[in-house]
Coordinates of C-alpha atoms in Angstrom, one line a residue:
M275 CA -26.4 -6.9 50.1
G276 CA -28.5 -7.8 47.0
R277 CA -28.2 -6.9 43.4
Y278 CA -27.4 -3.3 43.8
Q279 CA -24.9 -3.8 46.6
T280 CA -26.6 -1.7 49.3
S281 CA -27.8 -2.5 52.8
E282 CA -30.7 -0.1 52.6
V283 CA -34.3 -1.2 52.1
P284 CA -36.0 -0.2 48.9
P285 CA -38.4 2.7 49.3
Q286 CA -42.2 2.4 48.8
R287 CA -44.0 3.9 45.9
N288 CA -45.0 7.0 47.8
A289 CA -41.4 7.6 49.0
P290 CA -39.7 10.9 48.2
F291 CA -38.7 11.3 44.5
R292 CA -35.0 11.2 45.3
E293 CA -35.4 7.9 47.0
Q294 CA -37.5 6.5 44.2
L295 CA -35.0 7.7 41.6
K296 CA -32.2 6.1 43.5
W297 CA -33.9 2.7 43.4
G298 CA -35.1 2.9 39.8
K299 CA -38.8 3.5 40.7
V300 CA -39.1 6.5 38.4
Q301 CA -40.1 5.3 34.9
P302 CA -39.2 7.2 31.7
T303 CA -41.8 8.2 29.2
G304 CA -42.8 5.3 26.9
G305 CA -43.8 2.6 29.3
R306 CA -42.7 0.7 32.4
R307 CA -39.2 -0.8 32.2
R308 CA -37.5 -3.2 34.6
G309 CA -33.9 -3.1 35.6
G310 CA -31.4 -1.0 37.5
P311 CA -31.5 2.7 38.2
A312 CA -29.8 3.9 35.1
Q313 CA -31.8 1.6 32.9
N314 CA -35.1 2.8 34.4
M315 CA -34.6 6.5 33.7
S316 CA -34.0 8.5 30.6
T317 CA -30.7 10.2 30.1
G318 CA -32.5 13.4 29.7
R319 CA -34.2 13.1 33.1
L320 CA -30.9 12.4 34.7
R321 CA -29.2 15.4 33.1
T322 CA -32.1 17.6 34.2
L323 CA -31.6 16.5 37.7
S324 CA -27.8 16.7 37.6
K325 CA -27.6 20.1 39.2
S326 CA -29.4 19.0 42.4
L327 CA -28.6 15.3 42.4
S328 CA -25.1 13.8 42.5
L329 CA -24.2 10.3 41.6
K330 CA -23.0 10.0 45.2
D331 CA -26.7 9.7 46.0
F332 CA -26.7 6.4 44.1
N333 CA -25.1 4.0 46.5
I334 CA -24.9 1.4 43.9
A335 CA -22.5 -0.3 41.4
F336 CA -23.8 0.0 37.8
P337 CA -23.7 -3.0 35.5
A338 CA -21.7 -2.2 32.3
E339 CA -24.7 -2.2 30.0
Q340 CA -26.5 0.3 32.3
L341 CA -23.5 2.7 32.3
K342 CA -24.1 3.3 28.6
T343 CA -27.2 5.4 29.4
L344 CA -25.3 7.7 31.8
P345 CA -24.3 11.2 30.6
V346 CA -20.9 11.3 29.0
C347 CA -18.1 13.4 30.4
D348 CA -16.6 16.2 28.4
T349 CA -13.6 14.2 27.3
D350 CA -15.8 11.4 25.9
R351 CA -18.1 13.8 24.3
K352 CA -15.3 15.5 22.5
R353 CA -13.8 12.1 21.6
R354 CA -17.1 11.4 19.8
G355 CA -16.8 14.6 17.8
V356 CA -19.0 16.8 20.0
G357 CA -17.5 20.2 20.9
D358 CA -14.0 21.3 20.5
H359 CA -12.0 18.2 19.4
N360 CA -8.7 19.9 20.3
A361 CA -9.9 20.1 23.9
A362 CA -9.9 16.3 24.3
R363 CA -7.0 15.6 26.6
M364 CA -5.7 13.1 29.1
S365 CA -6.5 15.3 32.0
Q366 CA -9.0 14.1 34.6
Q367 CA -12.4 15.6 34.4
A368 CA -15.5 15.1 36.5
V369 CA -19.2 14.8 35.8
N370 CA -21.5 14.9 38.8
G371 CA -18.5 14.3 41.0
V372 CA -17.3 11.1 39.3
P373 CA -13.8 11.2 37.8
C374 CA -13.7 10.7 34.0
R375 CA -10.4 9.9 32.3
G376 CA -9.7 10.4 28.6
K377 CA -8.2 7.8 26.3
V378 CA -4.6 6.7 26.8
L379 CA -4.0 7.0 23.1
T380 CA -5.4 10.0 21.3
V381 CA -4.8 11.8 18.0
E382 CA -3.0 14.5 20.0
N383 CA -0.5 12.2 21.7
M384 CA 0.0 9.4 19.1
N385 CA 3.1 9.1 17.0
P386 CA 3.2 12.3 14.9
N387 CA 5.1 10.5 12.1
V388 CA 2.1 8.2 11.5
K389 CA -0.2 11.2 11.0
R390 CA 2.1 12.4 8.3
V391 CA 1.9 9.2 6.3
E392 CA -0.2 9.3 3.1
Y393 CA -0.9 6.5 0.7
A394 CA -2.8 7.7 -2.3
V395 CA -3.2 4.3 -4.0
R396 CA -5.7 3.4 -1.2
G397 CA -6.7 6.9 -0.2
P398 CA -10.0 8.8 0.0
I399 CA -11.0 8.2 -3.6
V400 CA -10.7 4.5 -3.1
Q401 CA -12.7 4.7 0.1
R402 CA -15.5 6.5 -1.7
A403 CA -15.3 3.8 -4.4
V404 CA -16.0 1.1 -1.8
Q405 CA -18.9 3.1 -0.5
I406 CA -20.4 3.4 -4.0
E407 CA -20.1 -0.3 -4.4
K408 CA -22.1 -0.8 -1.3
E409 CA -24.7 1.6 -2.5
L410 CA -25.0 -0.3 -5.8
R411 CA -25.5 -3.5 -3.9
E412 CA -28.3 -1.8 -1.8
G413 CA -30.1 -0.8 -5.0
V414 CA -29.1 2.9 -5.1
K415 CA -29.5 4.1 -8.7
K416 CA -26.3 5.3 -10.4
P417 CA -25.4 6.2 -14.0
F418 CA -23.3 3.0 -14.0
T419 CA -23.8 -0.6 -12.8
E420 CA -20.3 -1.3 -11.4
V421 CA -17.2 0.4 -10.1
I422 CA -14.1 -0.3 -12.1
K423 CA -11.0 0.0 -9.9
A424 CA -8.2 1.0 -12.2
N425 CA -6.3 2.5 -9.3
I426 CA -4.1 -0.4 -8.3
G427 CA -1.9 -3.0 -9.9
D428 CA -3.9 -6.0 -8.7
A429 CA -3.8 -8.3 -11.7
H430 CA -6.1 -11.1 -10.5
A431 CA -8.7 -8.7 -9.2
M432 CA -8.8 -7.3 -12.7
G433 CA -9.5 -10.7 -14.2
Q434 CA -6.0 -12.0 -15.0
R435 CA -5.9 -15.8 -14.6
P436 CA -3.3 -17.4 -12.4
I437 CA -0.5 -19.4 -14.0
T438 CA -1.6 -23.0 -13.8
F439 CA 1.9 -24.4 -12.8
F440 CA 2.1 -22.0 -9.9
R441 CA -1.3 -22.9 -8.5
Q442 CA -0.8 -26.6 -9.0
V443 CA 2.4 -26.7 -6.9
L444 CA 0.9 -24.4 -4.3
A445 CA -2.1 -26.7 -4.0
L446 CA 0.1 -29.7 -3.5
C447 CA 2.1 -27.9 -0.9
S448 CA -1.1 -26.8 0.9
Y449 CA -2.7 -30.2 0.8
P450 CA 0.1 -32.9 0.4
E451 CA -2.5 -35.7 0.1
L452 CA -2.9 -34.5 -3.5
L453 CA 0.6 -35.8 -4.2
E454 CA -1.1 -39.1 -4.7
D455 CA -3.5 -37.7 -7.3
N456 CA -2.5 -38.6 -10.9
K457 CA -4.1 -35.4 -12.2
F458 CA -1.0 -33.4 -11.3
P459 CA 2.0 -33.5 -13.6
D460 CA 5.2 -35.1 -12.3
D461 CA 7.2 -31.9 -12.3
T462 CA 4.7 -30.1 -10.1
K463 CA 4.9 -33.0 -7.6
K464 CA 8.7 -32.9 -7.7
R465 CA 8.7 -29.1 -6.9
A466 CA 6.2 -29.5 -4.1
R467 CA 8.1 -32.3 -2.4
R468 CA 11.3 -30.3 -2.6
I469 CA 9.6 -27.3 -1.0
L470 CA 7.9 -29.4 1.7
D471 CA 11.1 -31.2 2.5
A472 CA 12.7 -27.8 3.3
C473 CA 9.8 -26.9 5.7
G474 CA 9.6 -27.7 9.3
G475 CA 7.4 -30.8 9.8
H476 CA 7.0 -30.9 6.0
S477 CA 4.4 -28.2 6.2
I478 CA 4.2 -24.7 4.7
G479 CA 2.3 -23.8 7.9
A480 CA 5.6 -23.9 9.9
Y481 CA 7.9 -21.0 10.5
S482 CA 11.0 -20.8 8.3
A483 CA 14.4 -19.3 8.9
S484 CA 14.0 -15.5 9.2
Q485 CA 16.1 -14.9 6.1
G486 CA 13.9 -17.3 4.2
I487 CA 14.1 -21.0 3.3
E488 CA 17.7 -21.8 2.4
C489 CA 17.0 -23.8 -0.8
I490 CA 14.7 -21.1 -2.1
R491 CA 17.4 -18.5 -1.5
Q492 CA 19.7 -20.7 -3.4
D493 CA 17.2 -20.8 -6.3
V494 CA 16.9 -17.0 -6.2
A495 CA 20.7 -16.6 -6.4
R496 CA 20.8 -19.0 -9.4
Y497 CA 18.0 -17.0 -11.1
I498 CA 19.9 -13.7 -10.6
E499 CA 23.0 -15.3 -12.1
R500 CA 21.0 -16.5 -15.2
R501 CA 19.4 -13.1 -15.6
D502 CA 22.6 -11.2 -15.3
G503 CA 24.7 -13.4 -17.7
G504 CA 26.6 -15.4 -15.1
I505 CA 27.5 -12.6 -12.6
P506 CA 27.8 -14.5 -9.3
S507 CA 25.1 -14.2 -6.6
N508 CA 25.6 -15.3 -3.0
P509 CA 22.5 -16.9 -1.3
D510 CA 23.7 -15.3 1.9
N511 CA 23.1 -11.9 0.4
I512 CA 19.4 -12.9 -0.4
Y513 CA 16.7 -12.0 2.0
L514 CA 13.2 -13.3 1.3
S515 CA 10.5 -10.8 2.2
T516 CA 6.7 -10.1 2.5
G517 CA 6.5 -8.6 -1.0
A518 CA 9.1 -6.1 -2.1
S519 CA 7.5 -3.4 0.1
D520 CA 8.6 -5.1 3.3
A521 CA 12.2 -5.3 2.1
I522 CA 12.3 -1.7 1.0
V523 CA 11.0 -0.4 4.3
T524 CA 13.5 -2.7 6.1
I525 CA 16.5 -1.2 4.3
L526 CA 15.2 2.3 4.9
K527 CA 15.1 1.5 8.6
L528 CA 18.8 0.7 8.6
L529 CA 19.6 3.9 6.7
V530 CA 17.7 6.5 8.6
C531 CA 19.5 8.2 11.5
G532 CA 20.7 11.6 12.7
E533 CA 19.0 14.8 13.8
G534 CA 18.4 18.2 12.3
R535 CA 20.7 18.8 9.3
D536 CA 22.3 15.4 9.9
R537 CA 19.0 13.6 9.4
T538 CA 19.1 11.0 6.6
G539 CA 17.9 12.4 3.3
V540 CA 16.5 9.9 0.7
M541 CA 16.3 10.8 -2.9
I542 CA 13.1 9.6 -4.6
S543 CA 11.7 10.2 -8.1
I544 CA 8.7 12.5 -8.7
P545 CA 6.3 11.1 -9.7
Q546 CA 6.9 8.3 -7.2
Y547 CA 5.3 5.2 -5.8
P548 CA 3.7 6.5 -2.5
L549 CA 5.3 3.6 -0.5
Y550 CA 8.5 5.7 -0.5
S551 CA 7.1 8.9 0.7
A552 CA 4.9 7.1 3.3
A553 CA 7.8 5.1 4.6
L554 CA 10.0 8.2 4.9
A555 CA 7.3 10.0 6.8
D556 CA 6.9 7.1 9.1
L557 CA 10.6 6.9 9.8
G558 CA 11.0 10.6 10.1
A559 CA 13.5 10.8 7.2
V560 CA 13.9 13.7 4.8
Q561 CA 12.4 13.3 1.4
I562 CA 14.6 14.6 -1.4
S563 CA 12.5 14.9 -4.6
Y564 CA 14.1 14.7 -8.0
Y565 CA 11.8 15.2 -11.1
L566 CA 11.6 12.8 -14.0
D567 CA 11.6 14.5 -17.5
E568 CA 8.0 14.2 -18.7
D569 CA 8.9 15.8 -22.1
N570 CA 11.4 13.0 -22.7
C571 CA 9.3 10.0 -21.8
W572 CA 9.8 10.4 -18.1
S573 CA 13.6 9.9 -18.4
L574 CA 16.0 10.4 -15.5
N575 CA 18.5 13.2 -15.9
V576 CA 21.6 13.1 -13.8
A577 CA 21.8 16.9 -13.8
E578 CA 18.4 16.9 -12.0
L579 CA 19.8 14.5 -9.5
G580 CA 22.6 16.9 -8.8
R581 CA 20.2 19.9 -8.4
A582 CA 18.0 18.0 -6.0
L583 CA 21.0 16.7 -3.9
N584 CA 22.8 20.1 -3.7
E585 CA 19.6 21.9 -2.5
A586 CA 18.9 19.1 0.1
K587 CA 22.4 19.5 1.6
Q588 CA 21.1 22.6 3.3
R589 CA 18.6 20.7 5.4
C590 CA 19.7 17.1 5.7
K591 CA 22.5 14.6 4.9
P592 CA 21.7 12.8 1.6
R593 CA 22.5 9.1 2.0
V594 CA 20.2 7.1 -0.3
L595 CA 19.1 7.2 -3.9
C596 CA 16.0 5.2 -4.9
I597 CA 15.3 4.2 -8.5
I598 CA 12.2 2.4 -9.8
N599 CA 12.9 0.7 -13.1
P600 CA 10.6 0.0 -15.0
G601 CA 8.8 3.0 -13.6
N602 CA 5.8 3.3 -11.4
P603 CA 3.6 5.3 -12.0
T604 CA 5.2 6.5 -15.2
G605 CA 6.0 3.3 -17.1
Q606 CA 9.4 4.3 -18.4
V607 CA 12.3 1.9 -18.9
Q608 CA 15.7 3.3 -18.1
S609 CA 18.4 2.9 -20.8
R610 CA 21.7 1.2 -20.0
Q611 CA 23.5 4.5 -20.3
C612 CA 21.1 6.1 -17.8
I613 CA 21.8 3.3 -15.3
E614 CA 25.5 3.8 -15.7
D615 CA 25.1 7.5 -15.1
V616 CA 23.1 6.8 -12.0
I617 CA 25.7 4.4 -10.6
R618 CA 28.5 6.9 -11.2
F619 CA 26.5 9.6 -9.5
A620 CA 25.9 7.3 -6.5
K621 CA 29.6 6.5 -6.2
E622 CA 30.7 10.1 -6.5
E623 CA 28.1 11.3 -3.9
H624 CA 28.7 8.3 -1.6
L625 CA 25.0 7.2 -1.8
F626 CA 23.4 3.9 -1.0
L627 CA 21.5 2.7 -4.1
M628 CA 18.1 1.1 -3.9
A629 CA 16.9 -0.5 -7.1
D630 CA 13.2 -1.3 -7.2
E631 CA 12.9 -3.8 -10.1
V632 CA 9.6 -5.5 -9.5
Y633 CA 8.4 -4.9 -13.1
Q634 CA 11.5 -6.3 -14.7
D635 CA 9.5 -8.7 -17.0
N636 CA 7.0 -5.9 -18.0
V637 CA 8.8 -4.3 -20.9
Y638 CA 6.7 -3.6 -24.0
A639 CA 8.1 -0.8 -26.2
E640 CA 10.2 -1.5 -29.2
G641 CA 13.9 -0.8 -28.5
C642 CA 13.5 -0.9 -24.7
E643 CA 15.2 -3.6 -22.6
F644 CA 15.4 -4.3 -18.9
H645 CA 18.9 -4.0 -17.5
S646 CA 19.4 -4.9 -13.9
F647 CA 21.4 -2.4 -11.8
K648 CA 23.5 -5.2 -10.4
K649 CA 24.5 -6.4 -13.9
V650 CA 25.4 -2.9 -15.1
L651 CA 27.3 -2.3 -11.8
F652 CA 29.5 -5.3 -12.2
E653 CA 30.0 -4.8 -15.9
M654 CA 31.4 -1.3 -15.0
G655 CA 34.3 -2.9 -13.3
P656 CA 35.8 -3.3 -9.8
E657 CA 36.0 0.5 -9.3
Y658 CA 32.2 0.4 -8.9
S659 CA 31.3 -3.3 -8.3
S660 CA 33.5 -3.4 -5.2
T661 CA 32.4 -0.1 -3.7
V662 CA 28.9 1.0 -4.5
E663 CA 26.5 -0.3 -1.8
M664 CA 23.2 -1.4 -3.2
A665 CA 20.0 -3.3 -2.5
S666 CA 17.8 -4.6 -5.3
F667 CA 14.2 -5.8 -5.0
H668 CA 11.8 -8.1 -6.8
S669 CA 8.3 -9.4 -6.1
T670 CA 5.8 -12.1 -7.1
S671 CA 3.0 -9.5 -7.3
K672 CA 3.8 -8.0 -10.7
C673 CA 5.2 -9.1 -14.1
Y674 CA 3.2 -12.0 -15.6
M675 CA 2.5 -13.5 -12.2
G676 CA 0.3 -10.9 -10.5
E677 CA 0.1 -13.0 -7.3
C678 CA -0.3 -10.0 -5.0
G679 CA -2.0 -11.7 -2.2
F680 CA 0.7 -14.3 -1.6
R681 CA 3.1 -11.5 -0.6
G682 CA 6.3 -13.1 -1.9
G683 CA 9.5 -11.2 -2.6
Y684 CA 13.2 -10.8 -2.1
M685 CA 16.1 -8.4 -1.9
E686 CA 19.7 -8.9 -2.7
V687 CA 22.3 -6.7 -0.8
I688 CA 25.6 -5.8 -2.4
N689 CA 28.7 -4.5 -0.7
M690 CA 26.9 -4.2 2.7
D691 CA 29.2 -3.9 5.7
P692 CA 29.3 -7.3 7.5
E693 CA 28.4 -5.7 10.8
V694 CA 25.4 -3.9 9.3
K695 CA 24.4 -7.1 7.6
A696 CA 24.3 -8.8 11.0
Q697 CA 22.0 -6.1 12.2
L698 CA 19.8 -6.6 9.1
T699 CA 19.6 -10.3 9.9
K700 CA 18.6 -9.4 13.5
L701 CA 16.0 -6.9 12.3
V702 CA 14.3 -9.4 10.0
S703 CA 14.3 -12.0 12.7
V704 CA 11.9 -9.8 14.8
R705 CA 9.1 -10.5 12.3
L706 CA 9.9 -14.2 12.5
C707 CA 9.7 -15.0 8.8
P708 CA 8.1 -14.0 5.6
P709 CA 4.9 -15.9 4.6
V710 CA 6.0 -19.4 3.7
P711 CA 3.4 -19.9 0.9
G712 CA 4.8 -16.6 -0.6
Q713 CA 8.3 -18.1 -0.4
A714 CA 7.1 -21.2 -2.1
L715 CA 5.5 -19.2 -4.9
L716 CA 8.7 -17.1 -5.3
D717 CA 10.6 -20.4 -5.7
L718 CA 8.4 -21.3 -8.7
V719 CA 8.9 -17.8 -10.2
V720 CA 12.7 -18.0 -10.1
N721 CA 12.8 -21.7 -10.9
P722 CA 10.0 -22.2 -13.6
P723 CA 9.5 -25.4 -15.7
Q724 CA 12.3 -26.3 -18.0
P725 CA 12.0 -27.4 -21.6
D726 CA 12.3 -31.1 -20.8
E727 CA 9.5 -31.0 -18.1
P728 CA 5.8 -31.7 -18.7
S729 CA 4.5 -28.3 -17.6
Y730 CA 6.9 -26.3 -19.7
T731 CA 4.7 -25.9 -22.8
S732 CA 1.6 -24.8 -21.0
F733 CA 3.6 -22.5 -18.7
M734 CA 5.3 -20.7 -21.6
K735 CA 2.0 -20.4 -23.4
E736 CA 0.3 -18.7 -20.4
R737 CA 3.3 -16.5 -19.6
T738 CA 3.6 -15.3 -23.2
A739 CA -0.1 -14.6 -23.5
V740 CA -0.2 -12.5 -20.3
L741 CA 2.8 -10.3 -21.4
A742 CA 1.5 -10.0 -25.0
A743 CA -1.9 -8.8 -23.7
L744 CA -0.2 -6.2 -21.5
A745 CA 1.9 -5.0 -24.4
E746 CA -1.2 -4.6 -26.5
K747 CA -3.1 -2.8 -23.8
A748 CA -0.1 -0.5 -23.2
R749 CA -0.2 0.5 -26.9
L750 CA -4.0 0.8 -26.9
T751 CA -4.0 3.1 -23.9
E752 CA -1.4 5.5 -25.3
E753 CA -3.1 5.7 -28.7
L754 CA -6.6 6.4 -27.4
F755 CA -5.6 9.0 -24.8
N756 CA -3.6 10.9 -27.3
T757 CA -6.7 11.4 -29.4
V758 CA -8.5 13.3 -26.6
P759 CA -8.0 17.1 -26.6
G760 CA -6.5 18.0 -23.2
I761 CA -4.9 14.6 -22.5
T762 CA -1.3 13.8 -23.3
C763 CA 0.1 10.3 -22.7
N764 CA 3.7 9.2 -23.0
P765 CA 4.4 5.7 -24.4
V766 CA 3.9 3.0 -21.7
Q767 CA 7.3 1.4 -22.2
G768 CA 6.9 -1.0 -19.3
A769 CA 5.3 -1.8 -15.9
M770 CA 1.5 -1.7 -15.9
Y771 CA 0.3 1.9 -15.6
T772 CA -0.1 5.0 -17.6
F773 CA 0.3 8.5 -16.1
P774 CA -1.3 10.9 -18.6
R775 CA -1.2 14.7 -18.2
I776 CA -4.6 16.4 -18.2
T777 CA -5.3 20.0 -18.9
L778 CA -7.9 21.4 -16.6
P779 CA -10.0 24.6 -17.2
Q780 CA -9.3 27.5 -14.8
K781 CA -12.9 27.4 -13.6
A782 CA -12.4 23.7 -12.5
I783 CA -9.2 24.6 -10.7
D784 CA -11.0 27.5 -8.9
K785 CA -13.9 25.2 -8.0
A786 CA -11.6 22.6 -6.6
K787 CA -9.7 25.2 -4.5
A788 CA -13.1 26.5 -3.2
D789 CA -14.0 23.0 -2.2
G790 CA -10.7 22.5 -0.4
V791 CA -9.3 19.8 -2.7
V792 CA -6.5 19.7 -5.2
P793 CA -7.7 20.0 -8.8
D794 CA -6.8 16.5 -10.0
M795 CA -8.5 14.9 -7.0
F796 CA -11.6 17.0 -7.8
Y797 CA -11.4 15.6 -11.4
C798 CA -10.9 12.0 -10.4
M799 CA -13.7 12.1 -7.7
K800 CA -16.1 13.6 -10.3
L801 CA -15.1 10.8 -12.7
L802 CA -15.8 8.2 -10.0
E803 CA -19.2 9.7 -9.2
E804 CA -20.3 10.1 -12.8
E805 CA -18.7 7.1 -14.5
G806 CA -17.8 4.6 -11.8
I807 CA -14.2 4.6 -12.7
C808 CA -11.6 4.7 -9.9
L809 CA -8.3 6.3 -10.7
V810 CA -5.6 7.9 -8.5
P811 CA -4.9 11.6 -8.9
G812 CA -1.4 12.6 -9.9
S813 CA -1.0 14.7 -6.8
G814 CA -0.8 11.4 -4.8
F815 CA 2.4 10.5 -6.6
G816 CA 3.9 14.0 -6.9
Q817 CA 4.1 16.2 -10.0
R818 CA 5.5 19.5 -11.0
D819 CA 3.6 22.6 -9.8
G820 CA 0.9 23.6 -12.3
T821 CA 0.6 20.2 -13.9
F822 CA -2.1 17.6 -13.4
H823 CA -2.2 13.9 -14.0
F824 CA -3.9 10.6 -13.0
R825 CA -2.5 7.1 -12.8
M826 CA -4.5 4.3 -14.4
T827 CA -3.6 0.6 -14.5
I828 CA -3.7 -1.1 -17.9
L829 CA -4.7 -4.4 -16.2
P830 CA -8.4 -4.7 -17.1
P831 CA -9.3 -7.2 -19.8
T832 CA -8.9 -5.7 -23.2
E833 CA -12.6 -5.2 -23.9
K834 CA -13.3 -3.7 -20.5
L835 CA -10.2 -1.5 -20.9
K836 CA -11.7 -0.1 -24.2
V837 CA -14.9 0.7 -22.3
V838 CA -12.8 2.4 -19.5
L839 CA -10.8 4.5 -22.0
Q840 CA -14.0 5.5 -23.9
K841 CA -15.7 6.6 -20.6
I842 CA -12.7 8.6 -19.6
R843 CA -12.6 10.3 -23.0
D844 CA -16.3 11.2 -22.9
F845 CA -16.0 12.4 -19.3
H846 CA -13.0 14.6 -20.0
L847 CA -14.7 16.3 -22.9
R848 CA -17.8 16.8 -20.8
F849 CA -15.8 18.1 -17.9
T850 CA -13.9 20.5 -20.0
S851 CA -17.1 21.8 -21.5
E852 CA -18.8 22.2 -18.1
F853 CA -16.0 24.3 -16.7
S854 CA -15.0 26.3 -19.8

């Protein structure tokens, strides 16, 4: 039947136009082209003929590449953004008698919870920053030569050097032949061999147990015991995870249930880390916002917890209380008294406590100290330690390590119902296991070099230098921002961010509203376009109505941080003048 699957004989050149068109004899403007019918005519010509000529007249089967030149059906046109987007449906439509189906998955029929998810840390302003970087590479002239991404706590991307001991052991684990190389200290080889012996096939490329490699969970438990002054930790209560975020979402999955007013309510701080609001939106849980006290260094007030909980009882069933300590984005470090008050509140209100403690080594302010929720819980006695249900979280991504890309982390569960714990183990088994290189890194974090080992001196020197530099940058950031009229910055007691309050002129607020954006997004986007500095607007973390903030990491090297702070100062003064 030939190439075009027809038994008919091709027409001669002087055949009727319809016959020539059918066989691809009609040539589009611009020169003679060879190929099938659709390839040899312009889309415009076909559309012009569509009223008198049906595709049924083409007794052929089009190759896929030729179908691209055919006119699109209404559904496809709308899917490409032409016409009324809301009209794009799954219904069958026809063009020239040929049925045309829409997409199986559309924005209209996808999971509505996903559409409610927002994550400001990598939101529109970051996407624009990436575009600007591309423009700079292409030679587009800007008032700056680079984009400084101070929007996210990615230490190594900001220039922080990895800890040598960690990378040596990970190199040995990744390429065991290096174990024969005398350039590596003996303690690094010992750690690598121990980790490899615990891996299937002596390779970190093998799957591990879903809960994590057993000897690493044992090391995590011993680390927690040392941190908390000897309070026991059971390795069976330790779950290794893909960073802390994975573990947080996993626990929330266990807790969310019910419908209507019985739907699970989760209490989160405002300002908050957007992981929480995003996860709650995805899971269809109810967010219960409690506000930190900005006038008192972002402290947590139990009376505010009570207000938020009582108001929420009208629309959901509060079951969970989330605490971030040290705070993100606010940088506060909770006092021991505050932690005790929170634990009492959780017990009285029968709430599951989630303690996000990934910045536990990042404490800078004089008089501040990190207290783990587990330690305080057990020191409050059996009335609390045997009843309050809790999960605490830690990660290799923050503190002095900054190893974000390895995605290492863990959670410890306390007083969890054994049957629920079995369900948790089942749930984590679905993902097979956390990344084994991340588990290996976590083992080094919780089991660092000891004083009698060859790597100890260099390890402690590097660790101390990183934390000292962060402390200095925290002080520098607070001091400089507080010299700028219209910017107020609380002390950065811990973590690796500052969350200053900015005063915006009314004209700027009005302009932002006219442009359809929130005012601090307008401010941050203008800062990006004019100075090449990428920050996250406070609205992405939550803030009291009528207040405006931005979050900035303190991670850039000290000299670059000084440049960033000076640019923000100059921009703020210029912005204020422009809209006054």
